[in-house]
Short mmCIF file of C-alpha atoms and ligand atoms in Angstrom, two decimals:
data_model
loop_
_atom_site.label_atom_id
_atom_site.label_comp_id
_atom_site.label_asym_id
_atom_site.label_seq_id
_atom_site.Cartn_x
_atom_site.Cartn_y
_atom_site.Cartn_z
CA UNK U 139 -5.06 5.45 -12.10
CA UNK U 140 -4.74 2.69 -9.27
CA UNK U 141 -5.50 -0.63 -10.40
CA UNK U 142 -8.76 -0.70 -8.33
CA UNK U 143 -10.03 2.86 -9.80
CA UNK U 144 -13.78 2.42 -10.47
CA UNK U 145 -13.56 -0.94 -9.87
CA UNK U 146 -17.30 -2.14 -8.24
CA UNK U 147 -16.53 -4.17 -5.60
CA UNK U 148 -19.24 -6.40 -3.65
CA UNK U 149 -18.24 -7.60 -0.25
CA UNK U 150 -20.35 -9.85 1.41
CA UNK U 151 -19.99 -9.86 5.09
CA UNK U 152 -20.86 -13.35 6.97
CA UNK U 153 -21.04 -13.72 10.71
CA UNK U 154 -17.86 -14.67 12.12
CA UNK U 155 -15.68 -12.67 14.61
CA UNK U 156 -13.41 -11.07 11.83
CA UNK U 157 -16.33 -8.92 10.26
CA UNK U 158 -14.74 -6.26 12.80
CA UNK U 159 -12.24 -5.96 10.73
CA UNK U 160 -14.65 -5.07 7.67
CA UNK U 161 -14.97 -1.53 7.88
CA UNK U 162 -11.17 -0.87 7.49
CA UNK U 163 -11.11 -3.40 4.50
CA UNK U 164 -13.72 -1.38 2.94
CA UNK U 165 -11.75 1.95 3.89
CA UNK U 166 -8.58 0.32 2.37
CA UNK U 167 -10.79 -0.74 -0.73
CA UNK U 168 -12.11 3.33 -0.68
CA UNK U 169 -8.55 4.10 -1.01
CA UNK U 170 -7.70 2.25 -3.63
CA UNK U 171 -10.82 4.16 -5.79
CA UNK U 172 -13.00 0.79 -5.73
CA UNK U 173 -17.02 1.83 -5.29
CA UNK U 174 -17.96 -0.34 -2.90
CA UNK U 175 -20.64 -2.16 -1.82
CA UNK U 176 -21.54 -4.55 1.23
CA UNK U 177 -23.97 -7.06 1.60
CA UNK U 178 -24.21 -8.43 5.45
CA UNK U 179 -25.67 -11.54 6.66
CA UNK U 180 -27.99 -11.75 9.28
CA UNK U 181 -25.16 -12.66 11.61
CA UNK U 182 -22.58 -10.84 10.61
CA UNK U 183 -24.67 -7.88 12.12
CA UNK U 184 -23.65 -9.42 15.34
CA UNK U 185 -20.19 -8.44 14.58
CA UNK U 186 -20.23 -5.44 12.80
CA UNK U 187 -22.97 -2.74 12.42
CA UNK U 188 -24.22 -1.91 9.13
CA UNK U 189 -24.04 1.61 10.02
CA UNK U 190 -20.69 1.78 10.21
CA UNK U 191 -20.54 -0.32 6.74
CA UNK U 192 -22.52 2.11 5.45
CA UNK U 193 -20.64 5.41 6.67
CA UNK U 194 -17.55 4.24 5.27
CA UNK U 195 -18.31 2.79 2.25
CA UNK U 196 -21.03 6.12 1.26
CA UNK U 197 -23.31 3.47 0.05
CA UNK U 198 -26.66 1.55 1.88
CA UNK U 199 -25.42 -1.97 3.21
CA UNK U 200 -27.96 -4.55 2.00
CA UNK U 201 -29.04 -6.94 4.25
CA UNK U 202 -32.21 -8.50 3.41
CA UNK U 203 -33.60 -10.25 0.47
CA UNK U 204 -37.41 -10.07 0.93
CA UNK U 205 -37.66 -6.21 1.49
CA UNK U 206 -39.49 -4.39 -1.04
CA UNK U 207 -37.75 -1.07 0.08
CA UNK U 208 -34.38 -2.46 -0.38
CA UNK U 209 -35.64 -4.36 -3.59
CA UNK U 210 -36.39 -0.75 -5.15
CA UNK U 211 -33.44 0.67 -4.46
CA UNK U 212 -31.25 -2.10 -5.97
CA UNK U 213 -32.62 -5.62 -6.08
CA UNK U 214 -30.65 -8.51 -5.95
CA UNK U 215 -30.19 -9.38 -8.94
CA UNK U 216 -29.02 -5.58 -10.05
CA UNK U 217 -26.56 -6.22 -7.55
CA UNK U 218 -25.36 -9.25 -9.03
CA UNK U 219 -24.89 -7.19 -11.80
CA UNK U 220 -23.64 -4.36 -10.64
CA UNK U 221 -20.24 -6.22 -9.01
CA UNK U 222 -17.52 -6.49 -10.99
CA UNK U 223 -15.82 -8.53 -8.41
CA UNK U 224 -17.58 -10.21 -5.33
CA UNK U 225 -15.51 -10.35 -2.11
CA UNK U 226 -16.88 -12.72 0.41
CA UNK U 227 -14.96 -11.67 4.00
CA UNK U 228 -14.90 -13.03 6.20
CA UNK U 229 -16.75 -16.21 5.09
CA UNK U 230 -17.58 -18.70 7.17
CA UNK U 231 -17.85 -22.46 7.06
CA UNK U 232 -21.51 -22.32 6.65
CA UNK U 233 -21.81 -19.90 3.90
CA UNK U 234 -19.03 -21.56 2.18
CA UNK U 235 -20.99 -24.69 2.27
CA UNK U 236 -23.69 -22.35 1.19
CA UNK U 237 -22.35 -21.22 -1.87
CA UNK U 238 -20.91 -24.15 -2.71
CA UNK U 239 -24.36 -26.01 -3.08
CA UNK U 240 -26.52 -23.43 -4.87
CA UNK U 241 -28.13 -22.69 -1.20
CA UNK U 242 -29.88 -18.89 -1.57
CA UNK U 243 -31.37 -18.21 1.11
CA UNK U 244 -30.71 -14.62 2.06
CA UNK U 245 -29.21 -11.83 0.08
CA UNK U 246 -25.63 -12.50 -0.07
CA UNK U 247 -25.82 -16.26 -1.28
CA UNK U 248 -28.10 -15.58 -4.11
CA UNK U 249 -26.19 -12.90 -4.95
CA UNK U 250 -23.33 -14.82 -5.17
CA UNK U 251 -25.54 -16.92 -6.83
CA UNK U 252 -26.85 -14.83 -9.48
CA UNK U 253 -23.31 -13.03 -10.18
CA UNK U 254 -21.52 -13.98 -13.07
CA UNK U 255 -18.37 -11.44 -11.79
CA UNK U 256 -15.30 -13.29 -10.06
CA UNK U 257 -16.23 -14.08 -6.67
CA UNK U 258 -13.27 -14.45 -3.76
CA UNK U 259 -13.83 -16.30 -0.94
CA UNK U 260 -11.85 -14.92 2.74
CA UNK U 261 -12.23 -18.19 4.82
CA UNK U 262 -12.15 -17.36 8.74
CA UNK U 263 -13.23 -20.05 11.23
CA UNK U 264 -12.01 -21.88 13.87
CA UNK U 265 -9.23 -24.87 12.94
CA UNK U 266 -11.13 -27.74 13.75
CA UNK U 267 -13.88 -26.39 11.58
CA UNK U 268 -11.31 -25.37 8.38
CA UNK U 269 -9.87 -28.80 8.47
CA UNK U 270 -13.23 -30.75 8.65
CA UNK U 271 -13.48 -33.08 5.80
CA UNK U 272 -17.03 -31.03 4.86
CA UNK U 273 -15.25 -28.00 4.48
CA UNK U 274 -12.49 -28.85 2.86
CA UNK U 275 -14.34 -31.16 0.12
CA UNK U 276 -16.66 -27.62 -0.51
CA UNK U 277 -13.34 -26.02 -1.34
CA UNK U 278 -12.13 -28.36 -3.71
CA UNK U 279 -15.90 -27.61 -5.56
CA UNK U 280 -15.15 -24.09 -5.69
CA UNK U 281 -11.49 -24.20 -6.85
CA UNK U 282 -13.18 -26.19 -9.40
CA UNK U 283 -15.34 -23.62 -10.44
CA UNK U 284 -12.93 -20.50 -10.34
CA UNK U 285 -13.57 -19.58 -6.89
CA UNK U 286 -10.69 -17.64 -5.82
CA UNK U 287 -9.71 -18.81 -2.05
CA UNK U 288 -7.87 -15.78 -0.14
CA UNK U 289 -5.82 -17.52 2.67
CA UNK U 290 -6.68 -18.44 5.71
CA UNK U 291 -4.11 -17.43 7.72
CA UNK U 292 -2.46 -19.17 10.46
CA UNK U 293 -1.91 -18.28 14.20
CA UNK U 294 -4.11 -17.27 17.17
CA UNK U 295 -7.31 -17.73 16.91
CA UNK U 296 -10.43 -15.80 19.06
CA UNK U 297 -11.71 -18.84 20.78
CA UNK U 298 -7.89 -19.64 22.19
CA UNK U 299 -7.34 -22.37 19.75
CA UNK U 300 -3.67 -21.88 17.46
CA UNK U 301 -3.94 -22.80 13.46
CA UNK U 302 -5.61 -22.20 10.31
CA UNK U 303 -8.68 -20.89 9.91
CA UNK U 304 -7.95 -17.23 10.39
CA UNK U 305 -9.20 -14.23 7.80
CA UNK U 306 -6.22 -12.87 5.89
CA UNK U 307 -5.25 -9.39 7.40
CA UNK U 308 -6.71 -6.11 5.32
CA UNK U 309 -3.51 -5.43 3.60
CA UNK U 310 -3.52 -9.01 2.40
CA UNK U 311 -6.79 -8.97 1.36
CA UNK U 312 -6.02 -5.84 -0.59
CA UNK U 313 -3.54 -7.23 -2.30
CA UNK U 314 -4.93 -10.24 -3.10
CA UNK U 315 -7.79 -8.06 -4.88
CA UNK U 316 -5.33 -6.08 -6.77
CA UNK U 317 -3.72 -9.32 -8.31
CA UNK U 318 -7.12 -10.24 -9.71
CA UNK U 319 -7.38 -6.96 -11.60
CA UNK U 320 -3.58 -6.96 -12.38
CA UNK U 321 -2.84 -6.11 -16.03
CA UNK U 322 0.01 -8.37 -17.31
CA UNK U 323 1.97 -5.87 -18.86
CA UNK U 324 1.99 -3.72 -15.08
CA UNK U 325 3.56 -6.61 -13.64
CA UNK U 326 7.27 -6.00 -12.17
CA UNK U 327 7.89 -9.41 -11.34
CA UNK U 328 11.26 -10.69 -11.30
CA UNK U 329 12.30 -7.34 -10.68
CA UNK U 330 13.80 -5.77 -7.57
CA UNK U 331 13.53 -2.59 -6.57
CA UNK U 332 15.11 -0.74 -4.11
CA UNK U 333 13.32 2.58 -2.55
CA UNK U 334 15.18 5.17 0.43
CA UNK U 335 12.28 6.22 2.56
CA UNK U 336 12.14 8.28 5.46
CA UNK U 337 14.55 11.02 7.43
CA UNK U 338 18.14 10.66 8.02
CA UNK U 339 19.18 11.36 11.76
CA UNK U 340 22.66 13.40 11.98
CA UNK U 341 24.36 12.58 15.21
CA UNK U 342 25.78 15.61 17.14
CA UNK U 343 26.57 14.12 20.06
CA UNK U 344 25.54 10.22 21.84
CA UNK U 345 22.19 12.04 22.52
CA UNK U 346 21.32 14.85 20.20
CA UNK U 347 20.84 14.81 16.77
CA UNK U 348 19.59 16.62 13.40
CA UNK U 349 16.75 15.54 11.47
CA UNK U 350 13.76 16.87 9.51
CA UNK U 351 9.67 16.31 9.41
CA UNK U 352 9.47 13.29 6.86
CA UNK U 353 7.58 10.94 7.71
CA UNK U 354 8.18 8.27 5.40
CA UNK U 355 4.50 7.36 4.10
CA UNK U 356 5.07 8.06 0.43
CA UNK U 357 8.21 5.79 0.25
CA UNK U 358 6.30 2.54 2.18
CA UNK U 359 3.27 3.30 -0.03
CA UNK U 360 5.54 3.17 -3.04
CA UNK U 361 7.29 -0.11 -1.91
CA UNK U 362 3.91 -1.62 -1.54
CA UNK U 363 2.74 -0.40 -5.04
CA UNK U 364 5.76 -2.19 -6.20
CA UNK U 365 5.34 -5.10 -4.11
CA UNK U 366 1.62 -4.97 -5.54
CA UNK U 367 3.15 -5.41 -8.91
CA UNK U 368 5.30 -8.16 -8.41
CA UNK U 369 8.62 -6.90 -7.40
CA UNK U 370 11.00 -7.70 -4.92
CA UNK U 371 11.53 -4.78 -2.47
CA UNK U 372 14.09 -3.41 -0.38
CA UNK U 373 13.27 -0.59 1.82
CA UNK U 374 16.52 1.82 3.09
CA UNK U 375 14.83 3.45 6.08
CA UNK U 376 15.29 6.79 8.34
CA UNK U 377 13.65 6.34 11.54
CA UNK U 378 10.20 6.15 10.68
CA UNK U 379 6.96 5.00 12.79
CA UNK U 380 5.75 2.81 10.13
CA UNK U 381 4.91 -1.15 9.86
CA UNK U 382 6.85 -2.54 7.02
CA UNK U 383 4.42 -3.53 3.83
CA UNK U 384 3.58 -6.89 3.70
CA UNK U 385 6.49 -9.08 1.72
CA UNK U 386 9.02 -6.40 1.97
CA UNK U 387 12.59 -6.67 2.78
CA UNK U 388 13.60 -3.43 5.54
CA UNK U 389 17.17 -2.32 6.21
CA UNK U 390 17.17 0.45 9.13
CA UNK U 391 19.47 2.79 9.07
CA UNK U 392 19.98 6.83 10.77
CA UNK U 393 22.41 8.40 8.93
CA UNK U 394 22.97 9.84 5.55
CA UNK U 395 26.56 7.67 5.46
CA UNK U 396 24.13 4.86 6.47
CA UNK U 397 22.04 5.13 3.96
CA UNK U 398 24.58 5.60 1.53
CA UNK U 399 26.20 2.91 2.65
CA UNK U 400 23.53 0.33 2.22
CA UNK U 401 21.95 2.23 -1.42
CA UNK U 402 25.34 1.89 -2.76
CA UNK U 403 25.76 -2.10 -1.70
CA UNK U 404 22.59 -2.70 -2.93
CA UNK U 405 21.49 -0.85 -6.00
CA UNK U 406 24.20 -2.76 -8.51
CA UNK U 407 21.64 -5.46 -7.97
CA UNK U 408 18.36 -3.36 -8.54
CA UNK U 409 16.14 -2.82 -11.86
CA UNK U 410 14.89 0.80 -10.46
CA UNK U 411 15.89 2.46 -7.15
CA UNK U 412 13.72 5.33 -5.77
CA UNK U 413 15.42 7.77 -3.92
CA UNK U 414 12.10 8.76 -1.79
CA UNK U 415 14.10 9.62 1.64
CA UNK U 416 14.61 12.98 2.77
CA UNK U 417 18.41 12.94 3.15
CA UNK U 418 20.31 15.51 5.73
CA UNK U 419 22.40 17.68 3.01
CA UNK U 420 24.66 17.79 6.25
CA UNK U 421 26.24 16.17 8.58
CA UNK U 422 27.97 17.75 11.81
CA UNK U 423 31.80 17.70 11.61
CA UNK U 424 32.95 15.92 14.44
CA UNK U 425 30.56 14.33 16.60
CA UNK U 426 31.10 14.99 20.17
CA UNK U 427 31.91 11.67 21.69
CA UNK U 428 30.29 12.34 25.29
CA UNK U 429 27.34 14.71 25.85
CA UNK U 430 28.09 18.39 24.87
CA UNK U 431 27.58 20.23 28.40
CA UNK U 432 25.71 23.96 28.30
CA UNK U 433 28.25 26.26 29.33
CA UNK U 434 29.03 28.79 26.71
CA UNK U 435 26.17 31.56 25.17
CA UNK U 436 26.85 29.98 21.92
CA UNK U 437 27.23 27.18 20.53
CA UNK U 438 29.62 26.15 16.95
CA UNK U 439 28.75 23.13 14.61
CA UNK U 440 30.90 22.93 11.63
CA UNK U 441 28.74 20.87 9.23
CA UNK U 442 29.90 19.08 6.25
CA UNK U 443 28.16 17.92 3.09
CA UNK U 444 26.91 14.24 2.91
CA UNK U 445 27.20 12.83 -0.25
CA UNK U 446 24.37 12.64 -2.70
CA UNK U 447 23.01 9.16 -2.54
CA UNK U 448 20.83 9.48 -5.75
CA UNK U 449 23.52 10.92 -7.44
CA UNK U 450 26.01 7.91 -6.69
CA UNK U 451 23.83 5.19 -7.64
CA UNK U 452 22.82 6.65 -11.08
CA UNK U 453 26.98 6.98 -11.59
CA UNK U 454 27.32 3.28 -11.21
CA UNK U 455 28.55 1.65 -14.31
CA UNK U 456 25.40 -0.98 -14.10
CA UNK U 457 22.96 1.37 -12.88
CA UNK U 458 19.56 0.96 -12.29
CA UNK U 459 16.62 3.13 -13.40
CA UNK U 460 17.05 5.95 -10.92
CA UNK U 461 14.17 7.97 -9.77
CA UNK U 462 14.56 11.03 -7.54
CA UNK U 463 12.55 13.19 -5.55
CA UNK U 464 12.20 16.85 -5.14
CA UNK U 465 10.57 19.01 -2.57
CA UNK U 466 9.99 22.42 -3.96
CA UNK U 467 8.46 25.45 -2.93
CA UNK U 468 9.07 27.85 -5.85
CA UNK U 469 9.73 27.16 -9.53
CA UNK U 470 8.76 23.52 -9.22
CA UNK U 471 9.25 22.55 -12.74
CA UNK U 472 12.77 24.29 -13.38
CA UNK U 473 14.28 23.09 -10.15
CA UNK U 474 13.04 19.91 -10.42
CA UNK U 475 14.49 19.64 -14.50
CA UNK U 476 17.43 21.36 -13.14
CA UNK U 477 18.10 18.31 -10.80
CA UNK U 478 16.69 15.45 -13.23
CA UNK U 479 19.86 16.55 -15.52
CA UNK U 480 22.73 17.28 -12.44
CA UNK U 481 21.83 14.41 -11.03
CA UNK U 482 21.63 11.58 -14.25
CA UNK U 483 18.50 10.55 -13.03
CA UNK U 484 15.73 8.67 -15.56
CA UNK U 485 12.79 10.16 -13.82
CA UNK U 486 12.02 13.40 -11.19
CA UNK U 487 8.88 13.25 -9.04
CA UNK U 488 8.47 16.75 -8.06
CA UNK U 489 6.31 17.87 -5.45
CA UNK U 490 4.91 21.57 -4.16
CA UNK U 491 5.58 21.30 -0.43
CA UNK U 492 4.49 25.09 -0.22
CA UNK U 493 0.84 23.34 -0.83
CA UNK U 494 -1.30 22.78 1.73
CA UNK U 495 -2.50 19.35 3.15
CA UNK U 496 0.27 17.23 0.73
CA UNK U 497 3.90 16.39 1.31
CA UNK U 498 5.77 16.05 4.24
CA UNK U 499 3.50 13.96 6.84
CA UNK U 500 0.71 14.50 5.14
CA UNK U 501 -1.60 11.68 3.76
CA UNK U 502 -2.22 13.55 0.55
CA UNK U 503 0.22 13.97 -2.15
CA UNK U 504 0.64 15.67 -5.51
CA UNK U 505 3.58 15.34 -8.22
CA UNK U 506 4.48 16.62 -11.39
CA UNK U 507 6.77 13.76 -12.54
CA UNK U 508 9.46 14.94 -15.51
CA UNK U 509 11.50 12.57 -17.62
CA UNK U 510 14.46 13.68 -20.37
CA UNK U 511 11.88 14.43 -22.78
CA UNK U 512 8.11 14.34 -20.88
CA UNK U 513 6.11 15.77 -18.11
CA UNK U 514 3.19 13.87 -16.69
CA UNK U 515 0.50 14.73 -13.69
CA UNK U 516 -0.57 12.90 -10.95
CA UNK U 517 -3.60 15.23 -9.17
CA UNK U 518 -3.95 14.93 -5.52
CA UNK U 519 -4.80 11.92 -4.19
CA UNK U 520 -4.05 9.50 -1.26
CA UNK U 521 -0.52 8.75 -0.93
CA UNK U 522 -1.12 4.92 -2.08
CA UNK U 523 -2.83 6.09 -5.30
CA UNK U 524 -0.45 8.65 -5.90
CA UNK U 525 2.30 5.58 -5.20
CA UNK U 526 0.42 3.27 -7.60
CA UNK U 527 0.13 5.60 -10.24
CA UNK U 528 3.90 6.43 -10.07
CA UNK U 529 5.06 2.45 -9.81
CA UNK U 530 2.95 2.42 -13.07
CA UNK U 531 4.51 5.29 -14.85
CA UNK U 532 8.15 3.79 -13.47
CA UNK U 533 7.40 0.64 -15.35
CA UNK U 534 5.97 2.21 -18.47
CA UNK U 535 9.28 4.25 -18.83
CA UNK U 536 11.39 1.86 -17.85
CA UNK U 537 10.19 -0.65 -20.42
CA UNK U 538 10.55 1.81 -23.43
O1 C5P G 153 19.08 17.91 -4.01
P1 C5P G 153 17.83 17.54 -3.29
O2 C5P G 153 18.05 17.13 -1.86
O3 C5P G 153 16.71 18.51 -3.44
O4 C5P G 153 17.35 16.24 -4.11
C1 C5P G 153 16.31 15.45 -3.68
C2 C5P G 153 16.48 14.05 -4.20
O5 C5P G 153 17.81 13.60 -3.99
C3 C5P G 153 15.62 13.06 -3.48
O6 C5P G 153 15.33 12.02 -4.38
C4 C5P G 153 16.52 12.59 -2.35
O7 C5P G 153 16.13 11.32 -1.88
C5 C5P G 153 17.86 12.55 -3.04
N1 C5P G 153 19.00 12.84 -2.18
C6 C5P G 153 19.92 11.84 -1.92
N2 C5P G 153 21.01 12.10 -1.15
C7 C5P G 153 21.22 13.32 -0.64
C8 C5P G 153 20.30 14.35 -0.90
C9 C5P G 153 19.20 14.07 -1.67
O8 C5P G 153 19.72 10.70 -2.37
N3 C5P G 153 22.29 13.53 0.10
#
């Protein structure tokens, strides 16, 4: 279970130049397992099309207050109702001021209006317009009254002028939602947690090297599970093509000597390292130091074992709680028990890479997930539910 699951989630959509970025906050939302619902304002549809609102979030976008069609469906105040948390992104000055003073005159302001769920403001307007005394007194009125205020954000802004006023990015947003519905005993603040992502690259000469398909996914979306909760994370990474999660810390490194390298420095100072990365078992022998030239038929690499990075860590004398991965095709629950055990590891996420459509590069994943003395399923799901759901069972264990 993510902390979103089944969450009903109202976001209103006012008309300012960030309601592009709506349909991927409501695909983000999707993704989390929140049912979602939109309510646009008349100019938001100059910004974003309610077909496209409506396509991604599998439910009718609401627009208009005095239709008797729409009204049957679900009427306003069933709406109101309905929302267990009202988003407003991106709002603008004018339905801030809006909301603020009781105004209902369209759909998403009496909404608002008639909701006794949380509501969240997502500010996004020009500077000038965010710092204006007008603005800024509405604010203090809603802070007042339990608004929540999600950013704004600083930096470039669409009509050329630089400062405030911008709407948080999506992953923000998402996270600042999450918080709201954050249970108190799921929180890993204070904590750090360190998590290997990725592939290891073994050099065999300046230009060549050996590697495998991972693409790192499920280690990011497990640091920003754990990031979600509170913790402080450190990401070891392969060479991955992935945008670090919002407020975590990145060390980049190729190798499996890298990677033990920097796992070994920093998991004495770690409450739980995941060991998500799919390490080279090998390294080659000698690495050629100039380019190896095609002359012969064949071709000789002596490889060596690298050493076992999970296995290392959970040998420290102050070790952390140590989670490991395993990529199985056969027999997933003996192998994986099998390692659990060789390895001194607390917990084994175990997953069937013979399955189709999860794994390796996929977006989908599975896992059977063993401790000493339990076995617990997570079914297929995205990779950042699956990630949630095992940051949750981490914590559970590791408070016991
Ligand atoms: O032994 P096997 O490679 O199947 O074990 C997988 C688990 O061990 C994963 O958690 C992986 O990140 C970790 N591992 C490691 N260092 C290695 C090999 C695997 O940390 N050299």
């Amino acid at each position: 279970m993510t902390i979103l699951q089944g969450k009903k989630i109202l976001l209103g959509v006012s008309g300012g130049i960030a309601a592009y970025k709506t349909p991927e906050l409501v695909r983000r939302l999707k993704d989390q397992g929140a049912d979602v619902r939109v309510v646009v304002t008349q100019s938001a549809k100059e910004f974003v099309s309610p077909l496209s609102l409506q396509a991604v979030s599998g439910n009718d976008v609401s627009e208009s207050l005095l239709d008797r069609q729409a009204e049957l469906a679900m009427g306003h105040i069933e709406l109101a109702k309905w929302a267990d948390f009202i988003l407003v992104a991106p709002a603008t000055a004018n339905t801030i001021a809006k909301i603020t003073h009781g105004i209902a005159d369209d759909l998403l302001t009496t909404v608002c209006l008639a909701s006794a769920a949380p509501i969240a403001i997502a500010p996004a307007m020009n500077q000038q317009m965010w710092h204006a005394k007008a603005t800024q007194e509405n604010l203090i009125v809603l802070r007042n009254r339990q608004y929540l205020i999600f950013g704004p954000g600083s930096g470039d802004q669409a009509c050329g002028d630089v400062g405030l006023g911008r709407m948080l990015d999506v992953p923000e947003l998402i996270d600042a939602c999450v918080e709201q519905f954050q249970d108190a005993e799921l929180s890993a603040a204070g904590q750090h947690w360190v998590i290997t992502a990725g592939p290891t690259r073994e050099p065999i000469d300046p230009v060549r090297y050996i590697s495998n398909h991972s693409s790192g996914k499920m280690g990011y979306a497990l640091a920003q599970a754990a990031r979600r909760i509170g913790a402080k994370v450190t990401i070891i990474s392969g060479p991955v093509n992935l945008a670090t999660p919002l407020g975590c810390d990145r060390i980049d490194v190729e190798s499996a000597l890298e990677m033990h390298r920097a796992a070994i420095a920093q998991a004495p100072q770690a409450d739980v390292f995941i060991a998500c990365a799919a390490v080279a078992d090998y390294r080659i022998g000698q690495v050629a130091d100039q380019k190896i030239k095609k002359s012969q038929d064949e071709l000789t690499l002596t490889l060596v074992k690298n050493p076992d990075i999970v296995a290392d860590v959970a040998k420290l004398e102050d070790k952390p709680f140590v989670v490991g991965f395993a990529a199985e095709t056969q027999d997933v629950e003996a192998y994986a028990k099998g390692k659990l055990l060789k390895k001194n590891l607390d917990m084994i996420a175990a997953n069937d890479v013979a399955k189709q459509g999860q794994g390796f590069n996929s977006d989908q994943n599975a896992l059977h997930v063993f401790s000493t003395t339990e076995k617990f399923d997570i079914a297929l799901a995205s990779k950042a539910q699956v990630a949630q759901q095992l940051v949750e069972l981490i914590i559970k264990q590791n408070s016991k």
